[in-house]
Amino acid sequence: MDYNVPISFAGLDLKNPVMIASGILGLSQNIFDRLIKIGAGAIVSKSISNRPRIGYRNPTVVPLENQNWLNAVGLANPGADVFSEEISNNKVPLMVSIVGSSTEEFRTIVQKFENSNIVGFELNLSCPHVEKMGMEIGDDPNLVGKIVKSIKDLSSKPLIVKVGLGKSDILQIAKVAEEAGADGITAINTLRAMKIDITNKCPVLENKIGGLSGAAIRPIGVRCVYELYKVLKVPIIGCGGILTISDMLEYIMAGASAVQVGSYIAQNGMDSIGKLVNNLQHYLKTEGYSNLEEIVGIAHR
Amino acid sequence: MPIDKNLMRVVSITGVKTETKTVKTMTFKDQLSDKALPGQFLMVWIPRKEEIPLSAMVSNLSGHAAITIRKNGLASTSLFNKKVGDKIGIRGPYGNSFSIKKSNKNVLLMGGGTGLVPLVRLLANMKEFDLNFTIIIGARTSSEIFFLDIVSDLLKGKTYNLLISTEDGTKGTKGYPTDILCDLITRNYVINFIYTCGPELMMKKAYDLALANKIPIEVSIERYMKCGIGLCSSCSINDKLVCVDGTVFNSFQISSLSEFGKCYRDKAGILTKY
């Protein structure tokens, strides 16, 4: 299998548009190599902070009914110094997701990866369950603009900004990011949610509140991508509840140039990633399209 | 409709057996866990505390399953202190299992500490076969040895060789279980297959011995786990995930795992040397 559905966007040339979402398998170079070998178009690392974080105690991931998942890992990651060492021999299309609590912190992290062989950065402005990081930054349009601009001033690598559904309008935040220089937008992140065990009368997640992913958030993600496509000039990566080829096509037809998957791997295992790409190849061929761009945003016509 | 093994089942503890001062076995009713294959693990939630992976232990009661816990950290100590009637959450069973081939007549099972748990379940699944069993049990001291009664129960009416090592020499041979294995191999004791679970450095020694003497081996690897379902990478060893590609790895697979017996990932995901 060649897993070949070439795409170009945000200054990136990728073998196919199926990316591994941040937080999923984003830790080890050996696993990155395996994921690319078995079909992934690119990988987004776990969100990397300046210092190592051990994250929350388990349970950090709770499978729910109807192909949904709840997680609060707490941005566990090895920190920028150790992770840059981990990927020092990287040869695969890897995007480093970064998370921080101030402009200065983001700049420090970006500098540590400036000489790494990576295809770009994804700015996590939408993690819904860690204080003073992620969503708390993503909810402040002024701060988002400042952070994006300061990273763009520092690095020539493509910068994708991952936006979610917080207190601010997702369209406004994405627009601010674009105006500040973002090369693309990923939408959406998980949604704040929780599970209570009624037998023990307590929340199941150690952090009590986490982020919902899976089938339930897909229609919300598709709507966001559809609306973002209308107002943005930069390309969009669709993310949230992609479990089948049809789900992926929905995002692309809404306006996504690429997609990220997480729940798909929870559902089918990492070795199934190539099947999703093969199914996309098959769809384009049987529908008579010569490249993916022909259907990006087609639902708007 | 079949039950989704990923969904947490809240179960009541129906039995607690004290194995040693620090080790207990807890029984609970759960159809899915009852069917766990030897080597598979369960994610066990201790409400308001933590969730931890534990190997599926055997239970005498149909429809029931068991877990064996050594009190150590926050989660294991709070589980250790649970009583009959207390409720815990279970998901799984997850992972692969030890392979069983009737053609391997002379099998050796070597367990250190609670690493014995999956091996006891393996023994329960193999006991009907006409095999020659050698079991090596390792502990620090005689008071920390457990499962002798279960092993003798499982192998009632059969001839088997049970060998014990303690680090302080208070029971059996003084030293490590691998010392016994090394001695058996030196004396040309017939071993067709080795199964092992326990501290990784013990299993690495066993693997090296097995490799040098061309004996096939399967090891059950333990790693820090968060999700248990192949998402988080915290249990990665080289390009494998212990939770979905393992926990059991054979000689061929281990030969490509350069991190085995050398390093593991800590809670932040940092590759750390043993």
XYZ file of C-alpha atoms in Angstrom:
575
model
C 0.000 0.000 0.000
C 1.321 3.458 -0.853
C -1.032 5.538 1.349
C -0.655 8.239 -1.262
C -3.214 11.060 -1.278
C -0.813 13.996 -1.619
C -1.798 17.348 -0.168
C -0.181 20.762 0.119
C -1.283 23.251 2.709
C 0.147 25.841 5.083
C 3.529 25.383 3.430
C 3.506 21.634 4.032
C 3.633 18.855 1.475
C 2.238 15.700 3.012
C 1.801 12.191 1.670
C -1.806 12.140 2.816
C -4.138 14.274 4.951
C -4.589 11.882 7.903
C -2.698 13.174 10.923
C -2.440 11.740 14.427
C -4.009 14.282 16.797
C -2.043 15.763 19.641
C -2.135 13.730 22.826
C -2.485 10.460 20.940
C 0.687 8.338 20.807
C 2.712 11.545 20.673
C 5.669 10.666 22.852
C 8.143 8.257 21.328
C 10.219 8.495 18.140
C 9.940 4.731 17.639
C 6.145 4.962 17.671
C 6.242 7.971 15.269
C 8.299 5.909 12.817
C 5.812 3.034 13.100
C 2.798 5.327 12.561
C 4.240 6.807 9.369
C 5.225 3.366 8.085
C 1.666 2.123 8.528
C 0.020 5.044 6.776
C -0.218 8.267 8.801
C 0.364 11.431 6.748
C 1.801 13.343 9.708
C 1.915 13.242 13.488
C 1.266 15.941 16.031
C 3.205 15.335 19.243
C 1.762 15.506 22.721
C 1.587 19.094 23.869
C 5.086 19.925 25.055
C 5.594 22.361 27.914
C 8.859 24.008 28.866
C 9.326 21.800 31.954
C 8.336 18.122 32.274
C 4.811 17.433 33.587
C 3.694 14.153 35.125
C 0.036 15.007 34.560
C -2.880 13.810 36.646
C -3.274 10.507 38.441
C -5.362 7.792 36.757
C -8.090 7.463 35.657
C -6.949 9.824 32.938
C -8.875 8.185 30.106
C -12.420 6.896 30.533
C -14.191 5.140 27.653
C -17.891 6.141 27.548
C -20.946 4.748 25.787
C -21.595 5.257 22.052
C -17.973 5.598 20.924
C -17.100 8.527 23.117
C -14.152 9.070 25.409
C -13.371 11.353 28.299
C -9.831 12.305 29.188
C -7.857 14.476 31.553
C -4.249 13.439 31.174
C -3.102 16.795 32.508
C -0.688 17.562 29.663
C 1.802 14.928 30.854
C 4.937 15.331 28.748
C 8.723 15.072 29.045
C 9.315 18.809 28.654
C 10.953 20.673 25.765
C 14.596 19.741 26.475
C 14.013 15.987 26.767
C 11.542 15.889 23.869
C 13.889 17.769 21.535
C 16.496 15.132 22.390
C 13.917 12.344 21.746
C 13.316 13.643 18.224
C 16.910 14.599 17.458
C 17.089 11.990 14.672
C 13.543 12.487 13.430
C 12.959 11.896 9.732
C 9.138 11.728 9.663
C 6.613 14.567 9.210
C 6.213 15.560 12.840
C 4.524 18.665 14.131
C 5.322 19.662 17.719
C 2.336 20.748 19.764
C 3.307 23.367 22.313
C 1.587 24.544 25.455
C 2.504 27.244 27.901
C 1.146 29.910 30.182
C 2.847 33.067 28.862
C 4.252 34.551 25.675
C 7.749 34.172 27.072
C 7.228 30.489 27.811
C 5.995 29.791 24.281
C 9.013 31.607 22.855
C 11.394 29.582 25.026
C 9.851 26.307 23.837
C 9.851 27.319 20.160
C 13.547 28.256 20.368
C 14.358 24.760 21.665
C 12.825 23.195 18.538
C 13.945 25.732 15.960
C 16.782 23.480 14.777
C 14.772 20.239 15.004
C 13.756 18.413 11.864
C 10.024 19.006 12.273
C 7.398 20.218 9.794
C 5.942 22.859 12.087
C 4.283 23.743 15.341
C 0.734 23.385 16.570
C -0.188 25.839 19.270
C -2.473 24.280 21.872
C -4.817 27.071 22.910
C -7.702 24.837 23.716
C -6.890 22.137 26.283
C -10.053 22.308 28.378
C -8.858 21.002 31.744
C -5.531 22.500 32.842
C -5.508 25.788 34.742
C -3.636 28.741 33.246
C -2.832 26.760 30.116
C -4.648 25.817 26.926
C -8.199 27.084 26.985
C -7.559 29.799 29.560
C -5.156 31.361 27.067
C -7.313 30.547 24.059
C -10.197 32.446 25.623
C -8.228 35.717 25.627
C -8.117 37.153 22.066
C -5.423 39.719 22.925
C -3.129 37.081 24.383
C -3.732 34.737 21.436
C -2.714 37.482 19.010
C 0.414 38.308 21.022
C 1.524 34.684 21.356
C 0.990 33.843 17.692
C 2.821 36.972 16.571
C 5.742 36.388 18.906
C 6.171 32.805 17.669
C 5.981 33.890 14.030
C 8.627 36.557 14.709
C 10.868 33.822 16.065
C 10.422 30.871 13.736
C 9.953 30.373 10.016
C 8.314 26.980 10.515
C 4.579 26.723 9.759
C 2.414 27.493 12.780
C -0.994 25.872 13.141
C -3.266 27.102 15.934
C -5.622 24.598 17.556
C -8.827 26.266 18.686
C -11.663 24.866 20.754
C -14.966 25.767 22.257
C -14.307 27.874 25.321
C -15.976 31.022 26.545
C -14.918 33.070 23.512
C -16.233 32.737 19.985
C -14.193 30.163 18.069
C -14.514 32.220 14.864
C -13.156 35.328 16.575
C -10.187 33.495 18.111
C -9.337 31.769 14.801
C -9.537 35.089 12.977
C -7.265 36.759 15.549
C -4.768 33.900 15.136
C -4.890 34.226 11.347
C -4.359 37.989 11.471
C -1.396 37.477 13.821
C 0.241 35.208 11.262
C -1.016 31.647 11.888
C -0.512 29.428 8.818
C -3.486 27.204 9.581
C -6.178 26.396 12.130
C -7.007 23.052 13.746
C -10.596 22.738 14.948
C -11.727 21.473 17.386
C -10.288 20.234 20.685
C -12.211 18.143 23.213
C -15.144 19.698 25.099
C -15.289 20.145 28.877
C -17.254 17.213 30.260
C -17.484 14.782 33.152
C -18.655 11.330 34.231
C -20.046 10.536 37.667
C -20.180 6.996 39.004
C -23.589 6.812 40.659
C -22.683 3.716 42.718
C -19.762 5.360 44.477
C -21.343 8.804 44.077
C -18.172 10.478 42.799
C -16.566 11.691 39.556
C -14.596 9.005 37.735
C -11.735 11.149 36.402
C -9.094 11.986 38.980
C -9.283 15.584 37.759
C -13.108 15.351 37.937
C -13.533 17.367 34.730
C -11.953 16.415 31.427
C -12.410 16.679 27.692
C -14.987 14.758 25.672
C -13.950 13.246 22.358
C -15.569 10.778 19.986
C -18.797 10.497 18.022
C -20.726 13.001 20.145
C -18.501 15.953 19.253
C -18.289 15.279 15.507
C -21.340 17.334 14.448
C -19.999 20.240 16.512
C -16.568 19.916 14.922
C -18.040 19.741 11.423
C -20.136 22.856 12.113
C -17.079 24.746 13.375
C -15.012 23.796 10.322
C -17.901 24.788 8.032
C -18.181 28.211 9.673
C -14.427 28.741 9.878
C -14.063 27.937 6.170
C -16.321 30.904 5.400
C -14.253 33.431 7.338
C -10.646 32.218 7.054
C -8.108 32.413 4.262
C -5.693 29.925 5.875
C -6.348 26.169 5.599
C -8.176 24.207 8.289
C -7.426 20.834 9.867
C -10.623 19.117 11.002
C -10.563 17.180 14.244
C -13.135 15.618 16.538
C -14.921 12.285 16.452
C -13.679 10.922 13.137
C -14.410 7.205 13.347
C -14.993 6.273 9.698
C -14.162 7.429 6.177
C -17.611 9.092 5.977
C -16.838 11.135 9.078
C -13.555 12.227 7.520
C -15.288 13.199 4.272
C -17.791 15.315 6.222
C -14.939 17.395 7.639
C -13.270 17.725 4.230
C -16.510 18.724 2.518
C -17.102 21.267 5.312
C -13.744 22.814 4.450
C -10.933 20.866 6.094
C -7.781 20.383 4.016
C -6.531 17.693 6.400
C -7.855 15.838 9.414
C -6.578 14.638 12.768
C -7.695 11.429 14.410
C -7.670 10.229 18.004
C -10.948 8.443 18.699
C -10.399 6.420 15.522
C -7.298 4.926 17.116
C -9.097 4.334 20.407
C -11.758 2.470 18.445
C -9.662 0.543 15.932
C -6.064 0.506 17.157
C -3.106 2.283 15.586
C -2.497 -0.382 12.949
C -5.785 0.567 11.292
C -4.617 4.068 10.321
C -3.641 2.962 6.803
C -7.128 1.598 6.207
C -8.568 5.091 6.616
C -6.145 6.418 3.992
C -6.894 3.507 1.653
C -10.603 4.171 2.008
C -10.028 7.819 1.111
C -8.015 6.795 -1.966
C -10.800 4.430 -2.952
C -13.471 7.114 -2.481
C -11.651 9.683 -4.638
C -11.056 7.104 -7.361
C -14.612 5.778 -7.509
C -16.079 9.296 -7.429
C -13.754 10.373 -10.234
C -11.690 12.997 -8.382
C -8.018 13.362 -9.221
C -7.008 15.049 -5.990
C -8.362 15.812 -2.561
C -8.485 19.597 -3.093
C -11.442 19.107 -5.447
C -13.692 18.203 -2.539
C -12.324 20.525 0.165
C -15.249 22.743 1.128
C -17.454 21.269 -1.604
C -20.482 21.433 0.726
C -20.378 25.238 0.441
C -21.103 25.253 -3.291
C -25.722 -7.347 22.779
C -22.195 -8.153 24.000
C -20.821 -6.008 26.808
C -18.253 -3.434 25.646
C -15.114 -4.394 27.565
C -13.996 -0.748 27.553
C -16.922 0.390 29.652
C -16.204 0.361 33.349
C -18.214 -2.149 35.383
C -18.633 -1.273 39.044
C -18.406 -4.517 41.038
C -18.595 -5.501 44.713
C -15.685 -7.268 46.331
C -17.019 -10.702 47.324
C -13.923 -12.167 48.945
C -10.619 -11.060 50.428
C -7.809 -13.518 51.069
C -4.649 -12.469 52.890
C -1.661 -14.006 51.111
C 1.111 -12.314 53.162
C 1.329 -9.240 55.390
C 1.485 -7.063 52.278
C -0.362 -9.113 49.644
C -4.085 -9.815 49.317
C -6.269 -11.448 46.667
C -9.706 -9.935 46.081
C -12.529 -11.722 44.320
C -15.466 -10.124 42.518
C -18.221 -11.135 40.132
C -17.571 -10.156 36.524
C -18.291 -12.288 33.461
C -15.744 -10.575 31.208
C -12.857 -10.797 33.667
C -13.731 -14.429 34.350
C -12.911 -15.130 30.711
C -9.573 -13.264 30.766
C -6.743 -15.147 29.099
C -3.521 -15.750 31.057
C -1.397 -12.616 30.790
C -4.286 -10.246 30.140
C -4.782 -7.380 32.553
C -7.663 -5.354 33.980
C -7.777 -1.617 34.620
C -8.956 -1.419 38.222
C -10.486 1.800 39.535
C -10.369 2.521 43.246
C -12.982 5.286 43.633
C -11.629 8.685 44.721
C -8.071 7.337 44.531
C -6.642 5.999 41.285
C -6.894 3.469 38.484
C -4.176 0.823 38.041
C -3.502 -2.102 35.700
C -3.517 -5.509 37.403
C -3.116 -9.012 35.999
C -6.178 -11.229 36.090
C -5.839 -13.832 38.841
C -7.769 -17.113 39.044
C -10.941 -17.563 41.027
C -12.603 -20.820 42.004
C -16.087 -19.403 41.544
C -17.698 -19.466 38.111
C -18.492 -15.992 36.774
C -16.011 -14.491 39.207
C -12.534 -13.097 38.769
C -9.767 -12.036 41.109
C -6.894 -9.635 41.416
C -3.859 -9.874 43.656
C -2.419 -6.687 45.059
C 0.760 -5.800 46.941
C 0.406 -2.710 49.109
C 2.854 -0.166 47.866
C 1.661 3.247 46.654
C -1.562 5.236 47.043
C -3.725 3.059 44.796
C -2.439 -0.336 45.844
C -2.627 0.525 49.543
C -6.196 1.790 49.279
C -7.148 -1.334 47.318
C -5.341 -3.494 49.894
C -7.496 -1.924 52.622
C -10.797 -2.653 50.820
C -13.245 -5.040 52.457
C -15.962 -7.427 51.272
C -18.855 -5.325 49.945
C -16.685 -2.367 48.882
C -17.102 -1.344 45.268
C -14.400 -0.962 42.633
C -14.483 -0.338 38.882
C -13.158 -2.787 36.298
C -12.523 -2.414 32.563
C -10.884 -4.856 30.210
C -9.524 -7.512 30.003
C -6.868 -5.970 27.806
C -3.728 -7.119 26.047
C -2.604 -10.410 24.565
C -1.826 -13.620 26.416
C 0.725 -16.374 26.890
C 0.640 -18.987 24.143
C 0.015 -22.614 25.049
C 1.334 -25.462 22.911
C 0.680 -29.029 23.997
C 3.797 -30.107 22.100
C 6.036 -28.320 24.607
C 6.114 -31.127 27.147
C 8.474 -29.648 29.704
C 7.362 -26.170 30.656
C 8.977 -23.915 33.216
C 7.113 -21.047 34.875
C 9.193 -18.504 36.753
C 7.595 -15.726 38.775
C 8.934 -13.066 41.084
C 6.579 -11.484 43.627
C 3.156 -10.591 42.229
C 4.544 -11.510 38.803
C 3.268 -14.956 39.740
C -0.336 -13.840 39.173
C -0.557 -14.325 35.368
C 1.517 -17.496 35.669
C -0.997 -19.009 38.091
C -3.763 -18.238 35.604
C -1.607 -19.820 32.882
C -1.153 -22.900 35.058
C -4.920 -23.118 35.514
C -5.349 -23.073 31.718
C -2.624 -25.690 31.139
C -3.341 -28.092 33.979
C -5.526 -30.374 31.853
C -2.683 -31.035 29.440
C -0.236 -33.854 29.933
C 2.781 -31.654 30.618
C 5.711 -31.701 33.014
C 5.611 -28.531 35.095
C 8.519 -26.831 36.803
C 7.647 -23.757 38.818
C 10.186 -21.350 40.261
C 8.921 -18.894 42.858
C 11.124 -16.050 44.001
C 10.737 -13.749 47.012
C 12.888 -11.616 49.256
C 12.187 -13.665 52.376
C 10.147 -16.718 53.404
C 7.228 -14.680 54.825
C 6.721 -13.082 51.403
C 6.126 -16.355 49.602
C 2.539 -16.962 48.594
C 0.363 -19.019 46.190
C 1.959 -22.320 47.284
C -1.510 -23.592 48.237
C -3.040 -22.507 44.920
C -0.259 -24.090 42.881
C -0.564 -27.389 44.764
C -4.354 -27.260 44.387
C -4.140 -26.648 40.651
C -1.637 -29.457 40.138
C -3.250 -31.985 42.509
C -2.521 -35.560 41.388
C 0.274 -34.453 39.056
C 4.004 -34.690 39.453
C 5.605 -31.314 39.330
C 8.755 -29.630 40.485
C 8.316 -26.567 42.696
C 11.487 -24.632 43.431
C 11.772 -21.644 45.741
C 14.396 -18.958 46.074
C 14.631 -16.286 48.741
C 17.135 -13.462 48.706
C 17.932 -13.940 52.399
C 17.971 -17.737 52.243
C 15.159 -18.190 54.802
C 13.429 -20.679 52.491
C 14.566 -22.681 49.495
C 17.717 -21.666 47.685
C 19.420 -18.432 48.717
C 19.491 -16.004 45.808
C 17.308 -15.125 42.847
C 14.945 -17.307 40.797
C 17.285 -16.851 37.833
C 20.057 -18.530 39.868
C 17.849 -21.617 40.033
C 17.108 -21.388 36.309
C 20.804 -21.063 35.533
C 21.558 -24.076 37.706
C 18.866 -26.184 35.991
C 20.190 -25.305 32.559
C 23.776 -26.081 33.610
C 22.621 -29.509 34.813
C 20.952 -30.190 31.415
C 17.478 -30.233 32.956
C 15.006 -30.573 30.092
C 13.098 -27.328 29.446
C 11.102 -26.894 26.223
C 9.507 -23.539 27.045
C 9.879 -20.784 29.655
C 7.117 -18.431 30.807
C 8.071 -15.602 33.115
C 6.656 -12.544 34.816
C 8.143 -10.369 37.510
C 10.760 -7.659 37.870
C 12.066 -6.713 34.421
C 15.713 -7.225 35.317
C 14.884 -10.776 36.418
C 13.078 -11.400 33.122
C 15.973 -9.914 31.140
C 18.338 -12.358 32.857
C 15.935 -15.202 32.068
C 15.697 -14.057 28.438
C 19.502 -13.936 28.103
C 19.770 -17.446 29.570
C 16.994 -18.732 27.298
C 18.579 -17.148 24.226
C 22.025 -18.565 24.986
C 20.545 -22.041 25.429
C 18.046 -21.855 22.543
C 14.983 -22.258 24.782
C 11.883 -20.367 23.605
C 10.585 -17.910 26.188
C 7.608 -15.614 26.717
C 7.763 -12.698 29.119
C 4.953 -10.518 30.430
C 6.264 -6.954 30.530
C 5.063 -4.356 33.002
C 5.102 -0.655 32.178
C 3.507 2.490 33.606
C 0.071 2.643 31.994
C -2.433 5.453 31.751
C -5.078 4.529 29.196
C -4.667 0.755 28.778
C -6.119 1.005 25.257
C -3.220 2.094 23.050
C -3.641 5.864 23.099
C -1.207 7.462 25.483
C 2.203 5.899 24.697
C 3.258 5.881 28.349
C 3.745 2.097 28.203
C 5.800 2.168 24.999
C 8.873 -0.028 24.689
C 10.675 0.754 21.436
C 7.929 0.772 18.778
C 5.553 -1.431 20.771
C 2.853 -0.546 23.271
C 2.753 -2.960 26.204
C -1.009 -2.447 26.665
C -2.085 -3.527 23.166
C 0.940 -5.224 21.548
C 1.701 -7.049 24.838
C 1.866 -7.601 27.698
C 3.326 -10.907 26.505
C 6.276 -10.847 24.115
C 8.125 -13.873 22.708
C 11.841 -14.420 22.074
C 11.658 -13.090 18.517
C 9.816 -9.910 19.536
C 12.095 -9.246 22.495
C 15.146 -9.496 20.239
C 14.090 -6.189 18.655
C 13.223 -4.468 21.950
C 16.502 -2.793 22.878
C 14.783 -0.995 25.776
C 13.847 -4.298 27.462
C 15.740 -4.606 30.742
C 17.433 -1.263 30.083
C 14.921 1.574 30.395
C 11.280 2.539 30.767
C 9.213 5.724 30.473
C 8.384 7.569 33.690
C 5.113 9.391 34.416
C 6.177 12.379 32.279
C 7.187 10.039 29.433
C 10.924 10.485 29.963
C 12.972 7.455 28.979
C 14.602 6.435 32.252
C 17.323 3.855 32.914
C 16.739 1.004 35.375
